[in-house]
Short mmCIF file of C-alpha atoms in Angstrom, two decimals:
data_model
loop_
_atom_site.label_atom_id
_atom_site.label_comp_id
_atom_site.label_asym_id
_atom_site.label_seq_id
_atom_site.Cartn_x
_atom_site.Cartn_y
_atom_site.Cartn_z
CA MET A 1 0.00 0.00 0.00
CA PRO A 2 1.31 3.46 -0.87
CA SER A 3 1.38 5.93 2.00
CA ALA A 4 -1.95 7.41 3.02
CA ALA A 5 -0.69 10.99 2.84
CA PRO A 6 -2.23 12.81 -0.15
CA GLN A 7 0.49 13.65 -2.65
CA PRO A 8 1.05 14.26 -6.35
CA ALA A 9 1.57 11.36 -8.73
CA PHE A 10 4.95 11.50 -10.49
CA VAL A 11 4.44 10.29 -14.06
CA LEU A 12 7.45 9.04 -16.06
CA ILE A 13 6.60 9.41 -19.74
CA ARG A 14 8.14 6.63 -21.88
CA PRO A 15 11.28 6.22 -19.73
CA GLN A 16 14.14 4.39 -21.40
CA MET A 17 16.71 2.99 -18.98
CA GLY A 18 15.63 0.88 -16.04
CA GLU A 19 18.43 2.38 -13.94
CA ASN A 20 16.85 5.80 -14.32
CA ILE A 21 13.44 4.53 -13.23
CA GLY A 22 15.06 2.98 -10.16
CA ALA A 23 16.98 6.18 -9.36
CA ALA A 24 13.75 8.16 -9.75
CA ALA A 25 12.05 5.83 -7.26
CA ARG A 26 14.82 6.50 -4.73
CA ALA A 27 14.63 10.23 -5.29
CA MET A 28 10.86 10.15 -4.73
CA LEU A 29 11.09 8.18 -1.51
CA ASN A 30 13.85 10.50 -0.22
CA PHE A 31 11.11 13.09 0.03
CA GLY A 32 8.27 10.80 1.09
CA LEU A 33 6.65 10.30 -2.32
CA ASP A 34 5.54 6.85 -3.46
CA ARG A 35 2.94 7.29 -6.22
CA MET A 36 4.82 6.58 -9.41
CA ARG A 37 3.09 6.18 -12.76
CA ILE A 38 4.83 5.02 -15.91
CA THR A 39 3.74 5.14 -19.53
CA SER A 40 5.18 2.67 -22.04
CA PRO A 41 8.63 1.98 -20.55
CA ARG A 42 10.97 1.19 -23.44
CA ASP A 43 12.36 -2.02 -21.92
CA GLY A 44 9.09 -3.45 -20.62
CA TRP A 45 7.86 -3.93 -17.07
CA PRO A 46 8.80 -5.10 -14.51
CA ASN A 47 12.42 -4.14 -15.11
CA GLN A 48 15.21 -5.82 -13.13
CA LYS A 49 17.65 -2.95 -13.63
CA ALA A 50 15.10 -0.60 -12.12
CA VAL A 51 14.67 -2.92 -9.13
CA ALA A 52 18.44 -3.19 -8.61
CA MET A 53 18.95 0.58 -8.71
CA ALA A 54 15.97 1.30 -6.46
CA SER A 55 17.47 -0.66 -3.56
CA GLY A 56 15.63 0.40 -0.44
CA ALA A 57 12.93 2.14 -2.47
CA GLY A 58 11.65 -1.00 -4.20
CA ARG A 59 8.17 -0.49 -2.85
CA VAL A 60 7.78 2.61 -4.99
CA LEU A 61 8.26 0.35 -8.02
CA ASP A 62 5.97 -2.32 -6.55
CA TYR A 63 3.12 0.19 -6.36
CA ALA A 64 3.94 1.87 -9.69
CA GLN A 65 1.02 2.00 -12.10
CA LEU A 66 1.57 1.27 -15.77
CA PHE A 67 -0.30 3.05 -18.58
CA ASP A 68 -0.31 2.87 -22.37
CA SER A 69 -0.61 6.60 -23.00
CA THR A 70 -0.08 9.97 -21.41
CA ALA A 71 -3.81 10.66 -21.59
CA ASP A 72 -4.56 7.49 -19.60
CA ALA A 73 -1.84 8.14 -17.05
CA ILE A 74 -3.25 11.55 -16.09
CA GLY A 75 -6.91 10.77 -16.79
CA ASP A 76 -8.04 11.05 -13.15
CA CYS A 77 -6.07 14.23 -12.38
CA VAL A 78 -7.53 17.71 -12.14
CA TYR A 79 -4.27 19.57 -12.66
CA VAL A 80 -1.09 18.41 -14.37
CA TYR A 81 2.40 19.96 -14.48
CA ALA A 82 4.89 19.12 -17.23
CA THR A 83 8.60 19.50 -16.38
CA THR A 84 10.55 20.71 -19.39
CA ALA A 85 14.18 21.65 -19.84
CA ARG A 86 13.63 24.15 -22.60
CA PRO A 87 10.86 26.67 -23.19
CA ARG A 88 8.12 25.51 -25.52
CA GLU A 89 6.11 27.42 -28.02
CA LEU A 90 2.90 26.24 -26.34
CA THR A 91 1.06 28.94 -24.44
CA LYS A 92 0.80 27.80 -20.84
CA PRO A 93 1.50 29.07 -17.36
CA VAL A 94 5.17 28.59 -16.41
CA PHE A 95 6.02 27.79 -12.79
CA SER A 96 9.29 27.52 -10.95
CA PRO A 97 9.61 24.17 -9.13
CA GLU A 98 8.91 25.95 -5.84
CA ALA A 99 5.78 27.72 -7.10
CA ALA A 100 4.54 24.55 -8.80
CA MET A 101 4.77 22.44 -5.66
CA GLN A 102 3.21 25.16 -3.52
CA ASP A 103 0.35 25.28 -6.01
CA ALA A 104 0.13 21.48 -5.97
CA ALA A 105 0.05 21.44 -2.16
CA GLN A 106 -2.84 23.91 -2.16
CA ARG A 107 -4.78 21.90 -4.73
CA ILE A 108 -4.18 18.64 -2.91
CA ALA A 109 -5.31 20.22 0.35
CA LYS A 110 -8.61 20.98 -1.44
CA GLY A 111 -8.92 17.34 -2.48
CA GLN A 112 -7.77 17.70 -6.09
CA LYS A 113 -5.68 15.00 -7.73
CA VAL A 114 -2.56 16.36 -9.38
CA ALA A 115 0.29 14.87 -11.38
CA VAL A 116 3.79 15.93 -12.40
CA MET A 117 5.04 14.60 -15.75
CA PHE A 118 8.69 13.89 -16.55
CA GLY A 119 9.84 13.31 -20.12
CA PRO A 120 12.03 10.52 -21.44
CA GLU A 121 15.80 10.79 -21.29
CA ARG A 122 17.46 12.95 -23.97
CA ALA A 123 14.51 13.85 -26.16
CA GLY A 124 12.15 15.03 -23.44
CA MET A 125 8.39 15.08 -23.86
CA GLU A 126 6.66 15.56 -27.18
CA ASN A 127 4.51 18.62 -27.61
CA ASP A 128 1.60 16.17 -27.82
CA ASP A 129 2.30 15.17 -24.19
CA ILE A 130 2.83 18.73 -23.05
CA SER A 131 -0.39 19.93 -24.64
CA ARG A 132 -2.21 17.76 -22.08
CA ALA A 133 -0.63 19.56 -19.13
CA ASN A 134 -2.16 22.59 -17.46
CA ALA A 135 1.18 24.19 -16.70
CA ILE A 136 4.90 23.92 -17.38
CA VAL A 137 7.63 23.72 -14.74
CA THR A 138 11.13 24.86 -15.62
CA VAL A 139 14.14 24.35 -13.36
CA PRO A 140 16.42 27.42 -13.27
CA VAL A 141 19.55 25.70 -14.60
CA ASN A 142 22.73 27.16 -16.03
CA PRO A 143 21.79 27.80 -19.69
CA ASP A 144 25.31 26.78 -20.74
CA PHE A 145 25.01 23.37 -19.06
CA PRO A 146 21.36 22.47 -18.49
CA SER A 147 21.78 18.69 -18.53
CA LEU A 148 19.65 17.50 -15.62
CA ASN A 149 18.89 13.81 -15.84
CA LEU A 150 15.52 12.22 -15.10
CA ALA A 151 16.27 11.26 -11.49
CA GLN A 152 17.77 14.69 -10.75
CA CYS A 153 14.66 16.40 -12.04
CA VAL A 154 12.51 14.06 -9.92
CA LEU A 155 14.76 14.82 -6.94
CA LEU A 156 14.31 18.60 -7.26
CA MET A 157 10.54 18.35 -7.63
CA GLY A 158 10.36 15.97 -4.65
CA TYR A 159 12.49 18.36 -2.61
CA GLU A 160 10.17 21.26 -3.42
CA TRP A 161 7.11 19.13 -2.61
CA ARG A 162 8.55 18.40 0.81
CA ARG A 163 9.49 22.04 1.34
CA ALA A 164 5.93 23.04 0.45
CA THR A 165 4.36 20.60 2.88
CA GLU A 166 6.81 19.88 5.67
CA GLU A 167 6.19 22.02 8.73
CA VAL A 168 9.17 21.02 10.80
CA VAL A 169 11.90 22.05 8.36
CA PRO A 170 14.21 24.67 9.79
CA GLN A 171 13.91 27.54 7.31
CA THR A 172 16.06 29.90 9.28
CA VAL A 173 18.82 29.75 11.78
CA SER A 174 18.06 27.80 14.88
CA MET A 175 20.50 26.56 17.46
CA GLU A 176 19.93 24.28 20.37
CA GLY A 177 22.07 24.28 23.43
CA ASP A 178 22.18 24.81 27.14
CA TRP A 179 22.90 28.49 26.84
CA ALA A 180 24.78 30.40 29.48
CA GLU A 181 22.86 33.14 31.22
CA GLN A 182 24.09 36.70 31.19
CA ILE A 183 25.30 36.48 34.78
CA GLU A 184 27.56 33.60 33.82
CA ILE A 185 29.00 35.57 30.92
CA GLU A 186 29.52 38.49 33.28
CA LYS A 187 31.42 36.34 35.74
CA LEU A 188 33.52 34.89 32.96
CA ALA A 189 34.38 38.37 31.75
CA ASP A 190 35.27 39.41 35.29
CA HIS A 191 37.46 36.35 35.75
CA TYR A 192 39.43 37.10 32.58
CA GLU A 193 39.65 40.81 33.28
CA THR A 194 41.01 40.21 36.78
CA ARG A 195 43.58 37.67 35.71
CA MET A 196 44.66 39.68 32.65
CA GLN A 197 45.05 42.68 34.95
CA ASP A 198 47.31 40.58 37.20
CA ALA A 199 49.24 39.41 34.15
CA GLY A 200 49.89 42.94 32.93
CA PHE A 201 47.86 42.54 29.76
CA PHE A 202 46.19 45.95 29.80
CA TYR A 203 49.11 48.02 28.64
CA PRO A 204 49.78 50.83 27.95
CA GLU A 205 47.67 52.51 30.61
CA ALA A 206 46.09 54.94 28.12
CA LYS A 207 44.57 52.07 26.19
CA ALA A 208 43.61 49.88 29.15
CA ALA A 209 39.98 50.98 29.41
CA ASN A 210 39.34 50.35 25.78
CA MET A 211 41.09 47.00 25.87
CA LYS A 212 38.87 45.93 28.77
CA ILE A 213 35.74 46.88 26.89
CA ASN A 214 36.88 44.96 23.86
CA LEU A 215 37.69 41.88 25.92
CA ARG A 216 34.32 42.01 27.64
CA ASN A 217 32.53 42.52 24.35
CA LEU A 218 34.25 39.46 22.92
CA TRP A 219 32.54 37.19 25.44
CA SER A 220 29.15 38.78 24.93
CA ARG A 221 29.32 38.49 21.19
CA MET A 222 29.82 34.74 21.25
CA PRO A 223 26.96 32.27 21.61
CA LEU A 224 28.30 30.40 24.66
CA THR A 225 26.82 27.37 26.34
CA ARG A 226 27.29 26.70 30.05
CA ALA A 227 29.86 24.06 29.09
CA ASP A 228 31.75 26.58 26.97
CA VAL A 229 31.85 28.96 29.90
CA GLN A 230 33.16 26.27 32.23
CA MET A 231 35.84 25.37 29.71
CA LEU A 232 36.94 28.98 29.34
CA HIS A 233 37.18 29.33 33.12
CA GLY A 234 39.21 26.12 33.14
CA VAL A 235 41.59 27.36 30.48
CA LEU A 236 42.36 30.46 32.50
CA ARG A 237 42.72 28.60 35.79
CA GLN A 238 45.09 26.15 34.18
CA MET A 239 47.27 28.98 32.85
CA VAL A 240 47.43 30.44 36.33
CA ARG A 241 48.32 27.06 37.82
CA TRP A 242 51.03 26.57 35.22
CA LYS A 243 52.52 29.94 36.01
CA GLU A 244 52.36 29.23 39.75
CA ARG A 245 54.14 25.91 39.36
CA GLY A 246 56.98 28.00 37.96
CA ASP A 247 58.46 25.10 35.99
CA GLU A 248 58.72 24.97 32.22
CA MET B 1 39.88 29.77 -15.66
CA PRO B 2 36.88 29.34 -13.35
CA SER B 3 34.04 31.76 -13.98
CA ALA B 4 34.54 35.28 -12.69
CA ALA B 5 31.23 35.35 -10.82
CA PRO B 6 31.80 35.24 -7.05
CA GLN B 7 30.46 32.00 -5.66
CA PRO B 8 30.92 29.55 -2.79
CA ALA B 9 33.60 26.85 -3.00
CA PHE B 10 32.13 23.35 -2.77
CA VAL B 11 34.53 21.20 -0.76
CA LEU B 12 34.39 17.40 -1.07
CA ILE B 13 35.87 15.94 2.10
CA ARG B 14 37.75 12.66 1.45
CA PRO B 15 35.49 11.50 -1.40
CA GLN B 16 35.75 7.82 -2.27
CA MET B 17 34.45 6.95 -5.74
CA GLY B 18 35.63 8.87 -8.78
CA GLU B 19 32.17 8.53 -10.33
CA ASN B 20 30.70 10.51 -7.46
CA ILE B 21 33.26 13.28 -7.87
CA GLY B 22 32.41 13.47 -11.57
CA ALA B 23 28.67 13.50 -10.88
CA ALA B 24 29.21 16.25 -8.30
CA ALA B 25 31.08 18.29 -10.93
CA ARG B 26 28.12 17.96 -13.31
CA ALA B 27 25.64 18.91 -10.59
CA MET B 28 27.72 22.01 -9.76
CA LEU B 29 27.93 23.17 -13.35
CA ASN B 30 24.18 22.63 -13.83
CA PHE B 31 23.78 25.57 -11.51
CA GLY B 32 26.74 27.61 -12.71
CA LEU B 33 29.22 26.61 -9.99
CA ASP B 34 32.81 25.70 -10.86
CA ARG B 35 34.93 26.11 -7.72
CA MET B 36 35.47 22.58 -6.47
CA ARG B 37 37.91 21.74 -3.71
CA ILE B 38 38.82 18.20 -2.71
CA THR B 39 40.60 16.86 0.36
CA SER B 40 42.45 13.53 0.22
CA PRO B 41 40.45 11.67 -2.45
CA ARG B 42 40.66 7.96 -1.64
CA ASP B 43 41.70 6.87 -5.13
CA GLY B 44 44.21 9.65 -5.85
CA TRP B 45 44.07 12.53 -8.27
CA PRO B 46 43.48 13.01 -11.15
CA ASN B 47 40.89 10.26 -11.37
CA GLN B 48 39.83 8.88 -14.76
CA LYS B 49 36.46 7.65 -13.51
CA ALA B 50 35.70 11.16 -12.31
CA VAL B 51 36.64 12.56 -15.71
CA ALA B 52 34.46 10.01 -17.55
CA MET B 53 31.42 10.71 -15.38
CA ALA B 54 31.85 14.48 -15.55
CA SER B 55 31.44 14.51 -19.35
CA GLY B 56 30.67 18.07 -20.34
CA ALA B 57 31.65 19.37 -16.91
CA GLY B 58 35.28 18.33 -17.11
CA ARG B 59 36.49 21.87 -16.63
CA VAL B 60 35.15 21.82 -13.07
CA LEU B 61 37.58 18.96 -12.40
CA ASP B 62 40.37 20.72 -14.31
CA TYR B 63 40.12 23.70 -11.96
CA ALA B 64 39.54 21.62 -8.82
CA GLN B 65 41.97 22.38 -6.00
CA LEU B 66 43.44 19.55 -3.97
CA PHE B 67 44.18 19.79 -0.22
CA ASP B 68 45.60 17.48 2.42
CA SER B 69 43.25 18.45 5.22
CA THR B 70 39.90 20.04 5.92
CA ALA B 71 41.63 22.90 7.72
CA ASP B 72 43.73 23.68 4.63
CA ALA B 73 40.78 23.40 2.25
CA ILE B 74 38.76 26.06 4.09
CA GLY B 75 41.70 28.11 5.35
CA ASP B 76 40.92 31.21 3.28
CA CYS B 77 37.15 31.19 3.97
CA VAL B 78 35.34 33.48 6.38
CA TYR B 79 32.24 31.32 6.75
CA VAL B 80 31.84 27.59 6.22
CA TYR B 81 28.70 25.42 6.04
CA ALA B 82 28.82 21.66 6.68
CA THR B 83 26.10 19.56 5.05
CA THR B 84 25.10 16.68 7.30
CA ALA B 85 22.43 14.01 6.96
CA ARG B 86 21.84 13.55 10.64
CA PRO B 87 21.81 16.01 13.53
CA ARG B 88 25.06 16.29 15.41
CA GLU B 89 25.66 16.86 19.06
CA LEU B 90 27.84 19.86 18.24
CA THR B 91 26.25 23.18 19.09
CA LYS B 92 26.01 25.19 15.87
CA PRO B 93 23.47 27.14 13.89
CA VAL B 94 21.38 24.84 11.68
CA PHE B 95 20.25 26.14 8.29
CA SER B 96 17.90 24.75 5.69
CA PRO B 97 19.58 24.59 2.26
CA GLU B 98 17.55 27.63 1.17
CA ALA B 99 18.48 29.72 4.21
CA ALA B 100 22.13 28.64 3.95
CA MET B 101 22.50 29.71 0.34
CA GLN B 102 20.66 32.98 0.96
CA ASP B 103 23.08 33.62 3.80
CA ALA B 104 26.00 32.65 1.56
CA ALA B 105 24.79 34.99 -1.19
CA GLN B 106 24.64 37.88 1.27
CA ARG B 107 28.12 37.15 2.59
CA ILE B 108 29.57 36.81 -0.88
CA ALA B 109 27.94 40.07 -1.94
CA LYS B 110 29.89 41.67 0.95
CA GLY B 111 33.13 40.18 -0.38
CA GLN B 112 33.42 37.28 2.07
CA LYS B 113 34.76 33.93 0.92
CA VAL B 114 32.51 31.04 1.87
CA ALA B 115 32.63 27.28 1.46
CA VAL B 116 30.17 24.41 1.65
CA MET B 117 31.58 21.07 2.85
CA PHE B 118 30.26 17.67 1.77
CA GLY B 119 31.23 14.51 3.62
CA PRO B 120 32.48 11.23 2.16
CA GLU B 121 30.00 8.62 0.93
CA ARG B 122 28.37 6.46 3.61
CA ALA B 123 30.17 7.60 6.73
CA GLY B 124 29.75 11.35 6.26
CA MET B 125 32.04 13.87 7.88
CA GLU B 126 33.84 13.32 11.15
CA ASN B 127 32.96 15.59 14.04
CA ASP B 128 36.53 16.86 13.70
CA ASP B 129 35.63 18.21 10.24
CA ILE B 130 32.30 19.58 11.37
CA SER B 131 33.82 21.39 14.34
CA ARG B 132 35.62 23.61 11.78
CA ALA B 133 32.35 24.76 10.20
CA ASN B 134 30.43 27.81 11.33
CA ALA B 135 27.05 26.28 10.60
CA ILE B 136 25.32 23.04 9.67
CA VAL B 137 22.98 22.55 6.71
CA THR B 138 20.40 19.77 6.86
CA VAL B 139 18.25 18.74 3.89
CA PRO B 140 14.62 18.05 4.89
CA VAL B 141 14.52 14.41 3.76
CA ASN B 142 12.07 11.64 4.60
CA PRO B 143 13.38 10.34 7.95
CA ASP B 144 12.43 6.81 6.90
CA PHE B 145 14.57 6.99 3.74
CA PRO B 146 17.18 9.74 4.04
CA SER B 147 19.74 8.26 1.64
CA LEU B 148 20.88 11.22 -0.45
CA ASN B 149 24.13 10.53 -2.24
CA LEU B 150 27.01 12.97 -2.60
CA ALA B 151 26.06 14.29 -6.05
CA GLN B 152 22.39 14.68 -5.03
CA CYS B 153 23.39 16.73 -2.00
CA VAL B 154 25.63 18.87 -4.21
CA LEU B 155 22.74 19.24 -6.68
CA LEU B 156 20.33 20.52 -4.04
CA MET B 157 22.83 23.02 -2.64
CA GLY B 158 23.67 24.21 -6.17
CA TYR B 159 19.98 24.58 -6.94
CA GLU B 160 19.46 26.70 -3.81
CA TRP B 161 22.54 28.80 -4.64
CA ARG B 162 21.07 29.57 -8.05
CA ARG B 163 17.64 30.30 -6.55
CA ALA B 164 19.27 32.70 -4.10
CA THR B 165 21.17 34.57 -6.80
CA GLU B 166 19.33 34.21 -10.10
CA GLU B 167 17.07 37.17 -10.80
CA VAL B 168 15.36 35.89 -13.91
CA VAL B 169 13.86 32.72 -12.44
CA PRO B 170 10.08 32.66 -12.71
CA GLN B 171 8.99 32.26 -9.10
CA THR B 172 5.31 32.55 -9.82
CA VAL B 173 2.95 31.98 -12.66
CA SER B 174 3.77 33.83 -15.80
CA MET B 175 2.38 33.21 -19.26
CA GLU B 176 3.39 34.73 -22.51
CA GLY B 177 1.12 34.96 -25.48
CA ASP B 178 -0.61 37.22 -27.91
CA TRP B 179 -3.69 37.59 -25.75
CA ALA B 180 -7.09 38.31 -27.22
CA GLU B 181 -8.66 41.59 -26.22
CA GLN B 182 -12.03 41.70 -24.53
CA ILE B 183 -13.78 42.85 -27.70
CA GLU B 184 -12.55 39.73 -29.48
CA ILE B 185 -13.85 37.52 -26.70
CA GLU B 186 -17.15 39.38 -26.88
CA LYS B 187 -17.44 38.77 -30.63
CA LEU B 188 -16.57 35.12 -30.13
CA ALA B 189 -19.29 34.78 -27.51
CA ASP B 190 -21.77 36.52 -29.81
CA HIS B 191 -20.86 34.23 -32.68
CA TYR B 192 -21.44 31.10 -30.59
CA GLU B 193 -24.60 32.43 -29.01
CA THR B 194 -26.12 33.30 -32.39
CA ARG B 195 -25.28 29.97 -33.99
CA MET B 196 -26.35 27.95 -30.98
CA GLN B 197 -29.60 29.89 -30.98
CA ASP B 198 -30.07 28.91 -34.63
CA ALA B 199 -29.20 25.31 -33.77
CA GLY B 200 -31.83 25.12 -31.02
CA PHE B 201 -29.25 24.66 -28.26
CA PHE B 202 -30.93 26.94 -25.69
CA TYR B 203 -33.71 24.64 -24.63
CA PRO B 204 -35.99 24.55 -22.69
CA GLU B 205 -37.00 28.20 -22.93
CA ALA B 206 -37.08 28.64 -19.13
CA LYS B 207 -33.40 27.81 -18.90
CA ALA B 208 -32.25 29.65 -22.01
CA ALA B 209 -31.14 32.86 -20.30
CA ASN B 210 -29.04 31.01 -17.79
CA MET B 211 -27.52 28.75 -20.45
CA LYS B 212 -26.48 31.83 -22.42
CA ILE B 213 -24.81 33.35 -19.41
CA ASN B 214 -22.94 30.15 -18.71
CA LEU B 215 -21.76 29.85 -22.31
CA ARG B 216 -20.58 33.46 -22.34
CA ASN B 217 -18.83 32.99 -19.00
CA LEU B 218 -16.98 29.98 -20.35
CA TRP B 219 -15.17 32.10 -22.95
CA SER B 220 -14.31 34.81 -20.46
CA ARG B 221 -12.93 32.37 -17.97
CA MET B 222 -10.39 30.94 -20.38
CA PRO B 223 -7.04 32.57 -21.11
CA LEU B 224 -7.41 32.81 -24.89
CA THR B 225 -4.87 34.03 -27.39
CA ARG B 226 -5.90 35.65 -30.67
CA ALA B 227 -5.03 32.39 -32.41
CA ASP B 228 -7.27 30.46 -30.01
CA VAL B 229 -10.14 32.82 -30.80
CA GLN B 230 -9.64 32.42 -34.54
CA MET B 231 -9.60 28.65 -34.15
CA LEU B 232 -12.82 28.66 -32.13
CA HIS B 233 -14.50 30.83 -34.78
CA GLY B 234 -13.23 28.37 -37.39
CA VAL B 235 -14.61 25.37 -35.51
CA LEU B 236 -18.05 26.91 -35.46
CA ARG B 237 -17.98 28.04 -39.07
CA GLN B 238 -16.92 24.59 -40.15
CA MET B 239 -19.79 22.97 -38.28
CA VAL B 240 -22.19 25.36 -40.00
CA ARG B 241 -20.64 24.57 -43.40
CA TRP B 242 -20.92 20.85 -42.75
CA LYS B 243 -24.56 21.20 -41.83
CA GLU B 244 -25.20 23.33 -44.93
CA ARG B 245 -23.57 20.78 -47.22
CA GLY B 246 -26.26 18.43 -45.96
CA ASP B 247 -24.29 15.32 -46.83
CA GLU B 248 -23.11 12.77 -44.29
#
C-alpha cells in the first residue's frame, strides 16, 4: 500500500533505462513520495535494472502504475504539471519548481488530484504530451550546461514538494544548546579581566579601558553554552596554575 | 579559468568513488558553480572515472583544487557550512539549504569567501571536520529513507545557490502569449450564441437565459490568445458549413 498521505503522482513518460526509473524511485522516496506512474517503458515492465537501482525504495516500483498513454496516465487528475528543460512554443503558465509544488500542495489540500510529468531521457516530452498539461515547470539551470537527468529532475521536484508541505523544516537559523545566562557571561568576563590585569595585559595605561571593553565585548558576542563557559574558566585557571608551578 | 562570478567553493571531504566526484562536478555546473575543492580523495588525483562521469563538466575537475586536510581546504574562507544528513551533538546554527545559500549569497555580496563542505560517501564527515564549520545545513529528507548521495546533495545546494542569486527565475505563474482583447472575446461569444440559438441549443425556454450566461462565462474564464479565438471561430464556421452541405 502506498502511503496514506495525499500527494502528487509523479508520471514518467516513456522512460528508457531501467536504472533511471530505479533512481527516480529512490529520489521520490527520499522526500516521502511513493505514487509513481509510468507510460510505455521502453524495456518493458517489470524491469530488473530498475529494481536493482531502487534498492531500499523497491516499494515505490511495486506500487507503480503502468499506462499505455499519457492521456490514460493523467486521466483522473484535475491539474497536471509538465517538467521541461527548454521553453516551448505552447502557451501555458510557467512555474518555478517551488511555485509549482506550492500550487500542488494547495490543490491537494482541497482534495484535487494532481500529477507531475517527466519526459524521457534525452529527447524530453513531445509537444503532444505537453499539450495535455495545465502548466509547465522549468528548473532554473545554467543555460550553458542544463543537462539535468531524469532522477535529478525528480529529486528537485520531490524536494520542493517536501518544502511546500513539511512544517518542521528549519527555514532559518536555529540553534539548540544549554545556553549560558548573562550572569555567567559576566562572571567569565570578570574572571578574565582580573587575571589579565594581574598578568599585565592591559598596557599601555592609556589604552587599558578600551582593551577591557573589547575583551568584555568578545565574550558577549559569542553564543556560549554553560559548558563553553566552564571550559573557558578552566583554560584560565590552568594557565594560572602553570605559572604558579613556575616550571617549564 | 573558473568563472569570474563570485560563488561559494564546494569542498568534497575525502570523497571515495571517482564517479561521485564526476557526478558532483556535473551537478555544480548545472547551476553555474565551478569552484570545487577536494581533500584527500581515496583513489588519488586526477581520477579517470571522475573525468568520464563528468562529461561536459570536465572543466570543473580541471580547476579543482586539492588539499591534504579540511583545515587547509577552508583556510581562506570566512564562513563555512557543513552539510550533514543527521543532527550532530555539536552546538552550531542549523540552516535549511535555502536559508544557507541565501546567507552565503549575502556574505559573498559583501566580499566574504565562503565554502560548503560535503562529507564522504556512507560515513559522512567526522565531528573533527564539522567542528571547523560555522554552521550546519540539513536537507529536509524523509526520515524513513534519508539516503541522499554525494552528487544529489551537491545538486540541491547548487539549486538553492542559483535560486538565491538568479534574478530571472520565474517564481510565480507567468504566461506569454498574444492575448485576445475583450472585444474579441465578446465577438466570439456573440458568434457562438447566435449559432447555438439557430441550432436550437438553448432549450428549454425557461433555462435559455441562464444557459447563455454560462456559455458566455466559459469564454471569459479561459485565457485565450488571438489564435485560439480564430480557431474557435473556425470550428463553429466549419460545423455550419458541414450542416449546410447536408451530406453525411
